Coordinates of C-alpha atoms in Angstrom, one line a residue:
M1 CA 102.0 23.9 -30.8
K2 CA 103.1 22.9 -34.3
D3 CA 104.2 19.6 -32.9
F4 CA 100.9 19.1 -31.1
L5 CA 99.0 19.9 -34.2
A6 CA 100.9 17.2 -36.0
I7 CA 99.9 14.6 -33.4
K8 CA 96.5 15.5 -33.2
K9 CA 96.2 15.5 -36.9
V10 CA 97.5 11.8 -36.8
T11 CA 95.2 10.5 -34.0
D12 CA 92.0 12.4 -35.2
R13 CA 92.5 10.4 -38.5
L14 CA 92.7 7.0 -36.5
G15 CA 89.4 5.3 -35.9
V16 CA 88.6 3.6 -32.0
E17 CA 89.4 0.4 -33.3
E18 CA 92.9 1.4 -34.7
L19 CA 93.6 3.5 -31.7
K20 CA 92.9 0.6 -29.1
P21 CA 96.2 -1.6 -29.9
Y22 CA 98.7 1.5 -29.5
L23 CA 96.8 2.9 -26.4
R24 CA 97.3 -1.1 -24.7
F25 CA 100.9 -0.8 -25.7
I26 CA 101.5 2.3 -24.1
L27 CA 99.8 1.6 -20.9
A28 CA 101.5 -1.7 -20.8
E29 CA 105.1 -0.1 -21.0
I30 CA 104.3 2.5 -18.6
Q31 CA 103.2 -0.2 -16.1
L32 CA 106.6 -1.9 -16.5
I33 CA 108.4 1.4 -15.9
K34 CA 106.3 1.8 -12.7
E35 CA 107.0 -1.6 -11.4
Q36 CA 110.7 -1.2 -12.5
E37 CA 110.6 -4.3 -14.6
E38 CA 112.2 -2.7 -17.5
P39 CA 114.9 0.0 -17.8
L40 CA 113.8 3.6 -18.8
E41 CA 116.5 3.4 -21.7
A42 CA 114.5 0.3 -23.2
A43 CA 111.0 1.7 -22.6
A44 CA 112.0 5.2 -24.1
S45 CA 113.2 3.8 -27.1
K46 CA 110.0 1.1 -27.5
L47 CA 107.9 4.3 -27.1
I48 CA 109.9 6.4 -29.6
E49 CA 109.5 3.7 -32.1
L50 CA 105.7 3.6 -31.4
Y51 CA 105.6 7.5 -32.0
D52 CA 107.5 7.2 -35.2
E53 CA 105.1 4.6 -36.7
L54 CA 102.2 6.5 -35.9
M55 CA 103.6 9.5 -37.3
G56 CA 104.2 7.7 -40.3
L57 CA 100.7 6.3 -40.8
Q58 CA 100.2 9.0 -43.2
E59 CA 102.1 7.3 -45.9
K60 CA 100.4 4.2 -45.0
R61 CA 97.0 5.5 -45.7
A62 CA 98.0 5.5 -49.6
E63 CA 96.9 1.8 -49.3
W64 CA 93.5 2.8 -49.0
T65 CA 93.6 5.2 -52.1
P66 CA 91.6 4.0 -55.2
V67 CA 93.7 2.5 -57.6
P68 CA 93.0 1.3 -61.4
T69 CA 92.9 -2.3 -60.4
C70 CA 90.1 -2.1 -57.6
T71 CA 86.9 -3.4 -57.8
H72 CA 85.2 -1.9 -54.9
V73 CA 85.5 1.5 -53.2
H74 CA 83.8 2.0 -49.8
I75 CA 82.7 5.8 -48.7
V76 CA 82.3 6.3 -45.2
I77 CA 81.5 9.0 -42.7
G78 CA 83.5 9.8 -39.7
D79 CA 87.0 8.4 -38.6
S80 CA 85.4 6.0 -36.0
F81 CA 83.6 4.1 -38.6
A82 CA 86.5 4.2 -41.0
G83 CA 88.8 2.6 -38.6
G84 CA 86.2 -0.3 -38.1
M85 CA 85.8 -0.6 -42.0
K86 CA 89.8 -1.0 -42.4
Q87 CA 89.8 -3.7 -39.6
A88 CA 86.8 -5.4 -41.3
L89 CA 88.2 -5.5 -45.0
R90 CA 91.5 -6.7 -43.6
G91 CA 89.7 -9.5 -41.8
L92 CA 88.0 -10.5 -45.2
G93 CA 91.4 -10.4 -46.9
C94 CA 90.4 -7.9 -49.6
T95 CA 92.5 -4.8 -49.1
E96 CA 93.8 -5.0 -52.7
T97 CA 90.7 -5.0 -54.3
H98 CA 88.4 -3.1 -51.7
K99 CA 89.5 0.7 -51.2
L100 CA 88.3 3.2 -48.5
I101 CA 87.6 6.9 -48.9
T102 CA 86.5 8.8 -45.4
L103 CA 84.5 11.9 -45.4
R104 CA 85.6 13.2 -42.0
E105 CA 83.2 16.0 -41.4
N106 CA 80.5 15.5 -38.5
Y107 CA 77.7 16.9 -40.9
A108 CA 75.4 17.3 -37.9
I109 CA 77.0 20.3 -36.6
G110 CA 78.5 23.6 -37.8
P111 CA 77.7 25.5 -40.7
I112 CA 77.4 23.6 -44.2
N113 CA 76.1 26.6 -46.0
G114 CA 78.0 26.7 -49.5
L115 CA 80.4 24.0 -48.3
D116 CA 81.6 23.1 -51.7
S117 CA 82.8 26.7 -52.3
P118 CA 85.9 28.2 -50.4
E119 CA 84.0 30.8 -48.9
G120 CA 81.7 28.3 -47.4
R121 CA 84.4 26.0 -46.1
M122 CA 86.2 29.0 -44.7
A123 CA 83.0 29.9 -42.7
R124 CA 82.8 26.2 -41.4
C125 CA 86.5 26.2 -40.4
N126 CA 86.2 29.5 -38.4
W127 CA 83.0 28.5 -36.5
F128 CA 84.3 25.4 -35.3
R129 CA 87.8 27.4 -34.3
N130 CA 85.3 29.8 -32.5
H131 CA 83.1 27.1 -30.7
I132 CA 84.6 24.1 -30.6
T133 CA 87.5 23.4 -27.9
E134 CA 89.6 20.9 -29.7
A135 CA 89.1 22.7 -33.4
F136 CA 92.9 23.6 -33.9
E137 CA 93.0 22.8 -37.7
A138 CA 93.8 25.9 -39.8
Y139 CA 91.9 26.7 -42.9
D140 CA 94.8 25.9 -45.0
E141 CA 94.6 22.2 -43.6
F142 CA 90.9 22.2 -43.7
E143 CA 91.1 23.3 -47.4
E144 CA 94.0 20.6 -48.1
E145 CA 91.8 17.9 -46.6
Y146 CA 89.0 19.0 -49.1
I147 CA 91.1 18.8 -52.4
G148 CA 92.5 15.7 -50.9
L149 CA 89.1 14.2 -50.9
L150 CA 88.2 15.5 -54.3
D151 CA 91.4 13.8 -55.8
Q152 CA 90.4 10.5 -54.0
L153 CA 87.0 10.4 -55.7
E154 CA 88.6 11.5 -59.1
Q155 CA 91.0 8.2 -58.9
I156 CA 87.9 5.9 -58.7
P157 CA 88.3 3.7 -61.7
E158 CA 85.0 3.1 -63.8
Q159 CA 84.8 -0.4 -63.2
A160 CA 84.6 -0.2 -59.5
E161 CA 81.2 -0.6 -57.8
V162 CA 81.0 2.4 -55.2
M163 CA 79.5 1.7 -51.8
V164 CA 78.3 4.6 -49.8
W165 CA 77.8 3.6 -46.3
T166 CA 75.3 5.5 -44.1
S167 CA 72.9 5.2 -41.1
G168 CA 70.2 6.6 -39.4
N169 CA 71.6 9.9 -38.2
A170 CA 71.8 13.5 -39.4
C171 CA 75.7 13.3 -39.5
E172 CA 75.8 10.0 -41.9
Q173 CA 72.7 10.9 -43.7
A174 CA 73.9 14.5 -44.6
G175 CA 77.2 13.1 -45.4
M176 CA 76.0 10.4 -47.8
R177 CA 74.2 12.8 -49.7
H178 CA 77.4 15.1 -49.9
A179 CA 79.3 11.9 -51.1
L180 CA 76.6 11.4 -54.0
Y181 CA 76.8 15.1 -54.9
L182 CA 80.6 14.9 -55.0
L183 CA 80.3 11.8 -57.5
R184 CA 77.8 13.4 -59.7
N185 CA 80.1 13.2 -62.7
K186 CA 81.0 9.6 -62.1
R187 CA 79.3 6.6 -64.1
N188 CA 80.1 4.1 -61.8
S189 CA 77.4 1.7 -60.2
I190 CA 76.7 3.2 -56.8
S191 CA 74.8 1.5 -53.9
V192 CA 73.9 3.0 -50.4
N193 CA 74.0 0.8 -47.4
D194 CA 72.7 1.1 -43.9
A195 CA 75.4 -0.4 -41.7
C196 CA 73.2 -0.1 -38.5
A197 CA 70.3 -1.3 -39.9
I198 CA 72.1 -4.5 -41.6
C199 CA 73.8 -5.3 -38.5
E200 CA 70.8 -4.9 -36.2
K201 CA 69.0 -7.4 -38.7
L202 CA 71.7 -9.8 -38.8
Y203 CA 72.4 -10.0 -34.9
N204 CA 69.4 -9.0 -32.7
R205 CA 67.2 -11.1 -31.3
P206 CA 64.0 -10.6 -28.9
D207 CA 66.0 -11.2 -25.8
A208 CA 69.1 -9.6 -26.8
F209 CA 69.4 -6.5 -29.2
I210 CA 71.4 -3.3 -29.8
T211 CA 70.3 -0.2 -31.4
Y212 CA 73.1 1.5 -33.0
R213 CA 72.9 5.5 -33.3
Y214 CA 75.9 5.5 -35.6
S215 CA 78.2 3.3 -37.6
G216 CA 81.2 3.9 -35.6
E217 CA 79.8 2.0 -32.9
I218 CA 79.7 -1.3 -34.8
P219 CA 82.3 -3.8 -34.1
S220 CA 84.7 -4.9 -37.3
E221 CA 83.7 -8.4 -36.7
K222 CA 79.9 -7.6 -37.3
L223 CA 80.9 -5.1 -40.2
Q224 CA 82.6 -8.2 -41.9
E225 CA 79.5 -10.3 -42.0
A226 CA 77.3 -7.0 -43.2
I227 CA 79.8 -6.6 -46.1
V228 CA 79.7 -10.6 -46.8
R229 CA 76.0 -10.4 -46.7
L230 CA 75.1 -7.3 -48.9
D231 CA 72.5 -8.6 -51.7
G232 CA 72.5 -5.3 -54.1
K233 CA 69.3 -4.0 -52.8
G234 CA 70.8 -0.8 -52.0
K235 CA 71.9 0.1 -55.7
L236 CA 70.6 3.5 -56.6
C237 CA 69.0 4.2 -60.0
P238 CA 69.9 7.8 -61.7
S239 CA 66.9 9.1 -60.3
D240 CA 67.4 8.2 -56.7
I241 CA 71.1 9.7 -57.3
T242 CA 69.5 13.1 -58.7
R243 CA 67.1 13.3 -55.8
L244 CA 69.6 13.0 -53.1
E245 CA 72.1 15.2 -54.9
R246 CA 69.4 18.0 -54.9
E247 CA 68.8 17.2 -51.1
W248 CA 72.4 18.0 -50.4
Q249 CA 72.2 21.2 -52.3
I250 CA 69.1 22.3 -50.5
L251 CA 71.0 21.6 -47.3
T252 CA 73.9 23.8 -47.9
E253 CA 71.2 26.6 -48.5
Q254 CA 70.5 26.6 -45.0
T255 CA 72.4 28.7 -42.3
G256 CA 71.8 26.9 -39.1
I257 CA 74.2 24.9 -37.3
L258 CA 72.7 22.0 -35.9
R259 CA 70.7 19.0 -37.6
I260 CA 69.0 16.0 -36.5
W261 CA 67.7 13.0 -38.3
Q262 CA 63.8 13.1 -38.0
D263 CA 61.2 11.3 -40.3
S264 CA 63.6 10.1 -42.7
T265 CA 64.8 13.6 -43.2
V266 CA 67.8 15.8 -42.5
L267 CA 66.3 18.6 -40.4
E268 CA 67.7 21.8 -39.5
V269 CA 67.0 22.6 -35.6
P270 CA 67.8 26.2 -33.5
A271 CA 71.2 25.8 -32.2
E272 CA 69.9 25.7 -28.4
Y273 CA 67.7 22.6 -29.3
Y274 CA 69.3 20.5 -26.6
D275 CA 69.8 23.3 -23.9
H276 CA 66.6 22.2 -22.1
Y277 CA 67.5 18.6 -22.4
L278 CA 71.3 19.4 -21.0
L279 CA 69.5 21.3 -18.0
E280 CA 67.1 18.5 -17.0
K281 CA 70.2 15.9 -17.0
L282 CA 71.8 18.4 -14.9
D283 CA 69.0 18.8 -12.3
N284 CA 68.7 14.8 -12.4
L285 CA 72.3 14.3 -11.4
K286 CA 73.9 14.2 -7.9
P287 CA 77.0 15.9 -7.4
S288 CA 79.7 14.5 -5.3
A289 CA 79.6 15.4 -1.5
G290 CA 81.6 18.4 -0.9
D291 CA 81.4 19.9 -4.2
N292 CA 79.1 22.6 -3.2
G293 CA 76.7 21.4 -5.7
F294 CA 79.1 21.4 -8.8
L295 CA 79.0 18.6 -11.1
K296 CA 81.8 17.7 -13.6
S297 CA 80.9 18.9 -17.0
A298 CA 82.3 15.5 -18.4
R299 CA 79.8 13.7 -16.2
L300 CA 77.0 15.8 -17.6
I301 CA 78.1 15.4 -21.2
G302 CA 78.7 11.5 -20.7
E303 CA 74.8 11.3 -19.4
A304 CA 73.7 13.5 -22.3
I305 CA 75.3 11.4 -24.8
G306 CA 74.5 8.1 -23.3
Y307 CA 70.5 9.0 -23.4
C308 CA 70.4 11.2 -26.5
E309 CA 68.5 9.3 -29.3
Q310 CA 70.4 11.4 -31.9
Y311 CA 74.1 11.1 -32.7
I312 CA 75.5 14.8 -32.1
G313 CA 79.1 14.4 -30.3
A314 CA 80.3 15.5 -27.1
S315 CA 81.7 18.5 -28.8
Y316 CA 78.5 20.3 -29.4
F317 CA 77.0 19.4 -25.9
E318 CA 80.1 21.0 -24.5
Y319 CA 79.9 24.0 -26.3
R320 CA 76.1 24.5 -25.5
L321 CA 77.4 24.3 -22.0
R322 CA 79.8 27.1 -22.5
E323 CA 77.0 29.3 -24.1
L324 CA 74.7 28.5 -20.9
I325 CA 77.7 29.7 -18.9
Y326 CA 77.9 32.9 -20.9
D327 CA 74.3 33.5 -20.9
G328 CA 74.4 33.4 -16.9
V329 CA 72.2 30.1 -16.6
L330 CA 75.3 28.2 -15.2
E331 CA 78.1 29.0 -13.1
I332 CA 81.7 27.7 -13.4
K333 CA 84.4 26.3 -11.1
G334 CA 87.3 25.8 -12.9
V335 CA 88.8 26.5 -16.6
P336 CA 86.7 25.9 -19.6
A337 CA 89.8 24.7 -21.8
A338 CA 88.3 21.2 -22.0
M339 CA 85.3 19.7 -20.5
R340 CA 87.7 17.5 -17.9
Y341 CA 88.7 20.9 -16.6
Y342 CA 85.8 22.4 -15.2
S343 CA 82.5 21.8 -13.0
I344 CA 78.9 23.6 -13.5
R345 CA 76.0 24.0 -11.4
R346 CA 72.7 25.9 -12.1
K347 CA 72.8 29.9 -10.8
Q348 CA 70.7 30.3 -7.8
R349 CA 68.7 33.2 -9.2
Y350 CA 67.7 31.0 -12.1
R351 CA 66.6 28.1 -9.6
Q352 CA 64.4 30.8 -7.7
V353 CA 63.0 32.0 -10.8
E354 CA 61.9 28.7 -12.0
A355 CA 60.6 27.8 -8.4
R356 CA 58.2 30.7 -8.6
E357 CA 57.1 30.0 -12.3
C358 CA 56.2 26.4 -11.0
G359 CA 54.4 27.9 -8.0
L360 CA 56.6 26.4 -5.5

């Protein structure tokens, strides 16, 4: 289990853009093995070399840590966006002067009450361990991550321009406010830039457009252009920074576990906010023939993510599915260790009750 956690920790910290080349290499090697075009010993040697490289990536992360000579520090929310931003900065050839700090939390879900205290971080860590299936991280690792973040922020030199990236979703908007709160004692020039809005303005046309829900969806080549086109309009004045810091403090006084972005506000909503939405999607999907009405949970969650206007994440939808199972609204076939391992359907008695309520 310890080795698995180490692997999970490394891969979790890689963005999608960073992981793709490794996945392609692994699949290509497997194909060569299947077609017997490469000896097993040679393939195993290559895969072990790849493993060693991946597990050593933690040391390579030091290249993104702020240094005394850097001119810009980009602060992003989420590993996926961080991967795209790294690719963009490499493409622009400015990794020596532009450094990157990543806030890895999904601020849309889980408790954030008192997050800047050890007790608050303990509560958040425990909630994830109790409700999110892939949350293996122990509290000491969670705390180490937070202390590491504070250390990176402290290393930002006075002359560097700090660029906090955000977009129109609760995760990045709350994360941006948290970043500004953590920067409250720094005297650097700070700007806030909406990555999705910038790229939509640059690339969307009446006959072809994309609406991004979070910055991790933006290809690195488009991010490059967004960085080049920044015009300084996002620079914050002291009163703006103070207001956003206070908004973060207000958020951390709330006790809920789900937040959405609505009317330019990070809004706390009930934990069951998306339950009806999930059930509607379930009713509209047709299970495969012979499955006795059971639908793969991964298919339902994929549908829910695809049509949801908010960026919430698959793990929260999967958590709510399990809650609906525990409450007797849904029945299960399989083991709820992960969404790919089980299927669900409405319980018959709930379908009958709803039919009576609708007068059918």
